[in-house]
mmCIF file of C-alpha atoms in Angstrom:
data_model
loop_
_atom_site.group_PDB
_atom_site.id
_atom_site.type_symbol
_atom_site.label_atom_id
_atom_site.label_comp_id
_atom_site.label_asym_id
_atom_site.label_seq_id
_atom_site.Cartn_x
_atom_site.Cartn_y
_atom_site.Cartn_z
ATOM 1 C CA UNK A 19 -41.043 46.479 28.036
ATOM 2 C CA UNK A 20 -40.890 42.633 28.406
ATOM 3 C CA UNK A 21 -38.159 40.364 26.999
ATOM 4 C CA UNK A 22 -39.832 37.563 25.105
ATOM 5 C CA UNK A 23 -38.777 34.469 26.762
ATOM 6 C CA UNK A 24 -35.827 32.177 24.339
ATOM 7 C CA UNK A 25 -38.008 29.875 22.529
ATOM 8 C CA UNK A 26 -36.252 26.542 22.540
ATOM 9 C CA UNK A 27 -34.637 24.858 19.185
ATOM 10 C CA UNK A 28 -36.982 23.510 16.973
ATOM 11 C CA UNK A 29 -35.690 19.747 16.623
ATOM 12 C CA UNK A 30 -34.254 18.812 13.098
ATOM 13 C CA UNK A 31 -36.423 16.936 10.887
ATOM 14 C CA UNK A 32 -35.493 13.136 10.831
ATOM 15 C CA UNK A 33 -34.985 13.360 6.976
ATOM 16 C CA UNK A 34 -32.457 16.070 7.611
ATOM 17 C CA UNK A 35 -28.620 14.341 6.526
ATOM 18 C CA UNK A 36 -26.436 15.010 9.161
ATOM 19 C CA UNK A 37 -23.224 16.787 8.024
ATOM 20 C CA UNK A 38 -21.050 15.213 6.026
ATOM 21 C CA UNK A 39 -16.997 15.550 6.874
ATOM 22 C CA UNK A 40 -14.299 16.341 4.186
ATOM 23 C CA UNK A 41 -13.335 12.728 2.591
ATOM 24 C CA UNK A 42 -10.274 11.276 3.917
ATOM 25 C CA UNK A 43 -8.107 10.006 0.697
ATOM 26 C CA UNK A 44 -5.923 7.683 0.796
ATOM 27 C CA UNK A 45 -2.889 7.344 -2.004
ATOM 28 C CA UNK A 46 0.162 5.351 -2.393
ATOM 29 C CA UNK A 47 3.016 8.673 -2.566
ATOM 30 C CA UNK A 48 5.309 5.814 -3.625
ATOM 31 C CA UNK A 49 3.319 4.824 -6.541
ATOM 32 C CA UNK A 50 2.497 8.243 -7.868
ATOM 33 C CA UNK A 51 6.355 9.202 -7.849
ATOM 34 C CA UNK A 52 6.758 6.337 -10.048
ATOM 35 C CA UNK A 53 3.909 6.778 -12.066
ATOM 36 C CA UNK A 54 5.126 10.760 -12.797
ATOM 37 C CA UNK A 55 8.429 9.438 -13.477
ATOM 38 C CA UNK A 56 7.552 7.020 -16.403
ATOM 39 C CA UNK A 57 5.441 9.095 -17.981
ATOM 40 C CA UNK A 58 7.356 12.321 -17.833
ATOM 41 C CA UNK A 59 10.280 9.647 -19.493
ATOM 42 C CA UNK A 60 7.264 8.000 -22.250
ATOM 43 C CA UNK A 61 6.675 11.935 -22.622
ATOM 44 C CA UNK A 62 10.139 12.786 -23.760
ATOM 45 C CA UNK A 63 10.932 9.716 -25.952
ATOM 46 C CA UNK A 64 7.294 9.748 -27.603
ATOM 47 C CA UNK A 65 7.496 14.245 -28.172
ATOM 48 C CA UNK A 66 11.003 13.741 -29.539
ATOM 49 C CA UNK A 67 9.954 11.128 -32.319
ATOM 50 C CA UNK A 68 6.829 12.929 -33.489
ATOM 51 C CA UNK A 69 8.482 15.908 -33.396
ATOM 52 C CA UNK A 70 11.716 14.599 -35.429
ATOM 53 C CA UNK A 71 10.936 11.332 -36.664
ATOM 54 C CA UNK A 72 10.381 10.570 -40.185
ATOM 55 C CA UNK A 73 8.115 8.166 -42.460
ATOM 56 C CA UNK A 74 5.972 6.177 -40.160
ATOM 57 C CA UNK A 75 8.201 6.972 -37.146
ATOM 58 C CA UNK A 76 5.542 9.740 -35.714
ATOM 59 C CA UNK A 77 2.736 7.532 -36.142
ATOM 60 C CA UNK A 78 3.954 4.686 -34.119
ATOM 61 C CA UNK A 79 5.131 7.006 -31.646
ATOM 62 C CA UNK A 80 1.324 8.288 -31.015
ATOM 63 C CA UNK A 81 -0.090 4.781 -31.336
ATOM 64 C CA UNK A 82 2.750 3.722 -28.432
ATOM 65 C CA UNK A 83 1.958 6.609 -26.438
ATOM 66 C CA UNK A 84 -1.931 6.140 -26.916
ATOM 67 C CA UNK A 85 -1.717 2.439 -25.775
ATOM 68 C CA UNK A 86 1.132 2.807 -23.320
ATOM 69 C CA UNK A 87 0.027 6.275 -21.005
ATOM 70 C CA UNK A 88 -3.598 5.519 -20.375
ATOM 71 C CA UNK A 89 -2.854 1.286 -18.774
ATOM 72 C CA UNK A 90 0.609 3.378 -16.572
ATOM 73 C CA UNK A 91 -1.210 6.425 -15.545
ATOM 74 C CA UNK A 92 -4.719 3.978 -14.553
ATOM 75 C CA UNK A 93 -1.906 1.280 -11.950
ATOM 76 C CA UNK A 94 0.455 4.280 -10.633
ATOM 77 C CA UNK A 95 -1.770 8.082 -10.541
ATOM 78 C CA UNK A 96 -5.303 6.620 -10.706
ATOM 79 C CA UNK A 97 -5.835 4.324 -7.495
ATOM 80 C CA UNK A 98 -7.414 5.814 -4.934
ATOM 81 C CA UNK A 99 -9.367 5.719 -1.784
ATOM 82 C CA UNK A 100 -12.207 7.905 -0.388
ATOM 83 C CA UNK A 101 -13.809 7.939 2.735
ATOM 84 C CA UNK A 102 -16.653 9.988 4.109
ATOM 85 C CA UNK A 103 -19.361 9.725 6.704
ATOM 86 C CA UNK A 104 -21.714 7.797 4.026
ATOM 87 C CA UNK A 105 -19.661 5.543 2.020
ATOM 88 C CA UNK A 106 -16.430 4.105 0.857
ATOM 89 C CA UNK A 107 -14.802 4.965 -2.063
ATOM 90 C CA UNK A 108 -12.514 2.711 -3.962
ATOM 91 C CA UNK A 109 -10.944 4.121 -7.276
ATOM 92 C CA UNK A 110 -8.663 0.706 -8.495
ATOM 93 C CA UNK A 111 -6.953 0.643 -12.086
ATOM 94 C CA UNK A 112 -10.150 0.404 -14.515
ATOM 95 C CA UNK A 113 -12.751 0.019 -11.648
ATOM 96 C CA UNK A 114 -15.089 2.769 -9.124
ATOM 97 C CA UNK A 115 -16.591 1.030 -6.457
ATOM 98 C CA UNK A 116 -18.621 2.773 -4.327
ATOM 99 C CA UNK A 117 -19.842 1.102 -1.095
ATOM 100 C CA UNK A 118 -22.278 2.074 1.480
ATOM 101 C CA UNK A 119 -20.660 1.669 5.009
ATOM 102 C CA UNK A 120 -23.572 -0.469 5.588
ATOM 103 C CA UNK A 121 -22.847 -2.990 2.852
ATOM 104 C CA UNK A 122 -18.816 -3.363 4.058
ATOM 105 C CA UNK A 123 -18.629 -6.693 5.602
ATOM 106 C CA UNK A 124 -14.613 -6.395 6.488
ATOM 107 C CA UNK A 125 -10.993 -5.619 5.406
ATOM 108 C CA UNK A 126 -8.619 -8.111 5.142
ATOM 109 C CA UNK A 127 -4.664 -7.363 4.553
ATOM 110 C CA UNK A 128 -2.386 -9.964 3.460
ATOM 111 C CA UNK A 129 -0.454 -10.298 0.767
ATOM 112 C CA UNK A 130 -2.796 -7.488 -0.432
ATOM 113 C CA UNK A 131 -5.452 -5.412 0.891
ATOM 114 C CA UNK A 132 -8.908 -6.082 0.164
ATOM 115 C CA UNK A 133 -12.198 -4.633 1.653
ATOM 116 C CA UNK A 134 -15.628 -7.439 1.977
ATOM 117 C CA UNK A 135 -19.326 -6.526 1.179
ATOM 118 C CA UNK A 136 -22.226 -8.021 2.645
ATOM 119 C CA UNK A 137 -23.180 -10.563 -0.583
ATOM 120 C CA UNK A 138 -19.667 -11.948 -0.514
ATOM 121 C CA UNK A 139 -18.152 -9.541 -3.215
ATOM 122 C CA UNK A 140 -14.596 -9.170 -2.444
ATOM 123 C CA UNK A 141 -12.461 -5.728 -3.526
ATOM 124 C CA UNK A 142 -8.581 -5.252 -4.086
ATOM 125 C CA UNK A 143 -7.842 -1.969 -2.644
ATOM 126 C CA UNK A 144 -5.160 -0.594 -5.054
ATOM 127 C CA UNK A 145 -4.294 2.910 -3.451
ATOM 128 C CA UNK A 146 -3.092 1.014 -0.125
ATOM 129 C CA UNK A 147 -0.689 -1.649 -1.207
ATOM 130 C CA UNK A 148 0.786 -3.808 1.255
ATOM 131 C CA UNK A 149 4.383 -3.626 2.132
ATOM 132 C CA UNK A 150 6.166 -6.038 3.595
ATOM 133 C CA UNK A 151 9.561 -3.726 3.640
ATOM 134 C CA UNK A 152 7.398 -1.604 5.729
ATOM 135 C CA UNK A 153 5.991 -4.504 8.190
ATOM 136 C CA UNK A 154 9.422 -5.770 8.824
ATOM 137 C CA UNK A 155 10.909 -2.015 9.249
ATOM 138 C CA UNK A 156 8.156 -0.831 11.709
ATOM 139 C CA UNK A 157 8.357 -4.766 13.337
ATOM 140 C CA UNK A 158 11.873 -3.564 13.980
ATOM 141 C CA UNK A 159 11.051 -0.426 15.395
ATOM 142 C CA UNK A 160 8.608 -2.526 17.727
ATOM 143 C CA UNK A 161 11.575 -4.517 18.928
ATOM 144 C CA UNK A 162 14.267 -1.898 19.149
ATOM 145 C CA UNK A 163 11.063 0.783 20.989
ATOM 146 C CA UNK A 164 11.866 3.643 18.781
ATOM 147 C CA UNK A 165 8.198 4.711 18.623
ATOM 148 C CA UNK A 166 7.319 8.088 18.866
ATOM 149 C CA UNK A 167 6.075 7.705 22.740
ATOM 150 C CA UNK A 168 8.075 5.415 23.895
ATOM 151 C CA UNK A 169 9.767 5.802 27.295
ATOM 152 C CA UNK A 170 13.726 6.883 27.050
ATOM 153 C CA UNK A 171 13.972 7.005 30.913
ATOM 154 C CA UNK A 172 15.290 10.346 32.933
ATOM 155 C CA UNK A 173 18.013 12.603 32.646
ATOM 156 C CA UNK A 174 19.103 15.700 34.001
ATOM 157 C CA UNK A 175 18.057 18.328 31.295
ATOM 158 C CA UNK A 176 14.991 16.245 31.176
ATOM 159 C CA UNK A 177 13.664 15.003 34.902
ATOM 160 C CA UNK A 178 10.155 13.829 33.440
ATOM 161 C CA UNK A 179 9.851 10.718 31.862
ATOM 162 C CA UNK A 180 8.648 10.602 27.919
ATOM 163 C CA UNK A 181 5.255 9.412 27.238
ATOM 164 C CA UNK A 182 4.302 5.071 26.817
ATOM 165 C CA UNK A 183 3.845 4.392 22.925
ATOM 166 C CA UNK A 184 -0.112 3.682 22.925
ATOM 167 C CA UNK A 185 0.469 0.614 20.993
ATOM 168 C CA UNK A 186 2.514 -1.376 18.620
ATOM 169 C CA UNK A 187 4.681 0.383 15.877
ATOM 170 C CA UNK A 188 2.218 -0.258 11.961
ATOM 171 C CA UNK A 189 3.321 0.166 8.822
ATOM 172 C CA UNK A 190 1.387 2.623 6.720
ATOM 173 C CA UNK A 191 -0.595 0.501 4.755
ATOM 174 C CA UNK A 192 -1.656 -1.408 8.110
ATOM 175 C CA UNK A 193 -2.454 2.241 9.478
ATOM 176 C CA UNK A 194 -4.741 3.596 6.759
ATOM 177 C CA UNK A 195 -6.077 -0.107 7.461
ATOM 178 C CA UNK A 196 -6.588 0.405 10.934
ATOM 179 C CA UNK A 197 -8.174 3.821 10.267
ATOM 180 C CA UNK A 198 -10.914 2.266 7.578
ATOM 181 C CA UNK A 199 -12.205 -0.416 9.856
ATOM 182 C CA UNK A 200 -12.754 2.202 12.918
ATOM 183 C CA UNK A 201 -14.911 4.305 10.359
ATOM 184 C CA UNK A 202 -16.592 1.010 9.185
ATOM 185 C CA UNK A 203 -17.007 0.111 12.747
ATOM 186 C CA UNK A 204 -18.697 3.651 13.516
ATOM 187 C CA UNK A 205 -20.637 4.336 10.713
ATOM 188 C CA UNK A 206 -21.687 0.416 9.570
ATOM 189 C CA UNK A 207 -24.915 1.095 11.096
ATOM 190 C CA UNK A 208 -25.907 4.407 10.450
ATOM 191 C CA UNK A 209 -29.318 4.651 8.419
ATOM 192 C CA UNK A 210 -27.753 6.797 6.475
ATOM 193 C CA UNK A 211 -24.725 4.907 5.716
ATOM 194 C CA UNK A 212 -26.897 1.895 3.820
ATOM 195 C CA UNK A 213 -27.421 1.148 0.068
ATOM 196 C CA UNK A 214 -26.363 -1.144 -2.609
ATOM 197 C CA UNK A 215 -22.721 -1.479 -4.373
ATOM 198 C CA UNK A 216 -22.167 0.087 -7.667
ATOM 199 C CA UNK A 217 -19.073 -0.750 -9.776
ATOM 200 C CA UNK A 218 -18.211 1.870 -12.366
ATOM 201 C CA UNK A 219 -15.460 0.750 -15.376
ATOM 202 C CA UNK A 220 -13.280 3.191 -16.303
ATOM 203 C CA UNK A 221 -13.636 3.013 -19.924
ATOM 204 C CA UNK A 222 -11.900 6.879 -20.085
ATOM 205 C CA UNK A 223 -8.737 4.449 -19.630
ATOM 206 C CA UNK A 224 -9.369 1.498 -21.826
ATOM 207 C CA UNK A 225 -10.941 3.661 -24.968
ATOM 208 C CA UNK A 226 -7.680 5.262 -25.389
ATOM 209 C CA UNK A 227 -5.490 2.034 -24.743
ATOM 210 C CA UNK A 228 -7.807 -0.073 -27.286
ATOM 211 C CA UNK A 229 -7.332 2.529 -29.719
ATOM 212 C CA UNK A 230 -3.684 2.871 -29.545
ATOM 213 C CA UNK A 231 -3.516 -0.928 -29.952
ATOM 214 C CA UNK A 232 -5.495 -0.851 -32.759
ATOM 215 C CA UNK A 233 -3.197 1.489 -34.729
ATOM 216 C CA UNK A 234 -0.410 -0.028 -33.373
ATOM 217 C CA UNK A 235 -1.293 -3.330 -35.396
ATOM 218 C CA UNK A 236 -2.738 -1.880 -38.260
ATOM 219 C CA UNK A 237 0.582 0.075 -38.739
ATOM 220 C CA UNK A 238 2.675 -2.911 -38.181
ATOM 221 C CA UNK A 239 0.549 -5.377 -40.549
ATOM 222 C CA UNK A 240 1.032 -2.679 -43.332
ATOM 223 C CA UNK A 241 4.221 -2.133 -42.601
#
């Protein structure tokens, strides 16, 4: 009996999408902390006075919470960023934009971060605020060379120098930064990586706000 000889692989169709890696997300810890701590505190006060309040006491307490939680929850949990092979992400306050790594022009950091499409539309990035605590802390760090690889010299328990830093101490903002532009850099001009912008409004955030302001001034103008 004869082995059949390997037949070799049968080459992918050209329409086949390549596979796609997890999306990297990007969040602001600092702002979420913040975000869970005002509204576990809007929680409390706004629970206790429907619960115990009297007259019109529980319905301004709904028509606060109804106008207040949706506009804290959209700046602090909401924002956002996520990055794949194919696109980019960018969940702001009361915006989705979704962008094609083929239609990203640039980033630009400054006093904020902002990402560029091709047609000149221009993007705050929400999720990755810019710090300048954290610029002048990690410029510090720079100066001082307390980086994770940089060189503390010999010593007797330890005859082998540590390992050079491979480059200049970043803040974490300027990091995630960094990390965006090399994916826009490697995937800009993938075929698969082109399309057109599309801007979503979150209106799950500003139905509930408009509505809470609503009965907030009806209740005061009959009151």
């Amino acid at each position: 009996m004869t082995t059949p000889d390997p037949q070799p692989p049968t080459p992918e169709s050209p329409d086949t999408p390549e596979p796609q890696f997890k999306d990297r997300v990007y969040r602001s810890p600092s702002g979420i902390a913040g975000g869970a701590l005002l509204l576990a505190i809007m929680g409390w006060l706004g629970i206790d006075a429907l619960v115990t309040g009297g007259g019109r006491t529980p319905w301004l307490a709904l028509a606060t919470l109804l106008l207040l939680v949706p506009p804290v929850t959209a700046f602090t949990l909401r924002p956002a960023v996520y990055a794949n092979e194919q696109r980019l992400r960018v969940r702001n306050p009361f915006r989705v934009i979704t962008l094609p790594w083929g239609t990203v022009e640039a980033f630009r950091s400054g006093y904020s971060n902002e990402v560029l499409d091709t047609v000149g539309g221009k993007y705050q990035v929400w999720a990755v605020p810019v710090s300048l605590r954290g610029r002048k802390r990690a410029a510090r760090k720079e100066a001082r060379g307390d980086t994770p690889g940089a060189r503390r010299g010999r010593s007797p328990q330890s005859p082998q120098p540590a390992p050079v830093a491979d480059g200049p101490v970043r803040a974490q903002g300027d990091q995630i930064m960094d990390e965006l532009r090399e994916l826009l850099e490697a995937r800009g001009k993938d075929p698969r990586a082109q399309g057109e912008v599309s801007v979503r409004w979150a209106y799950e955030v500003a139905a509930p706000a408009a509505a809470g302001a609503v009965l907030l001034a009806i209740l005061l103008a009959v009151g």
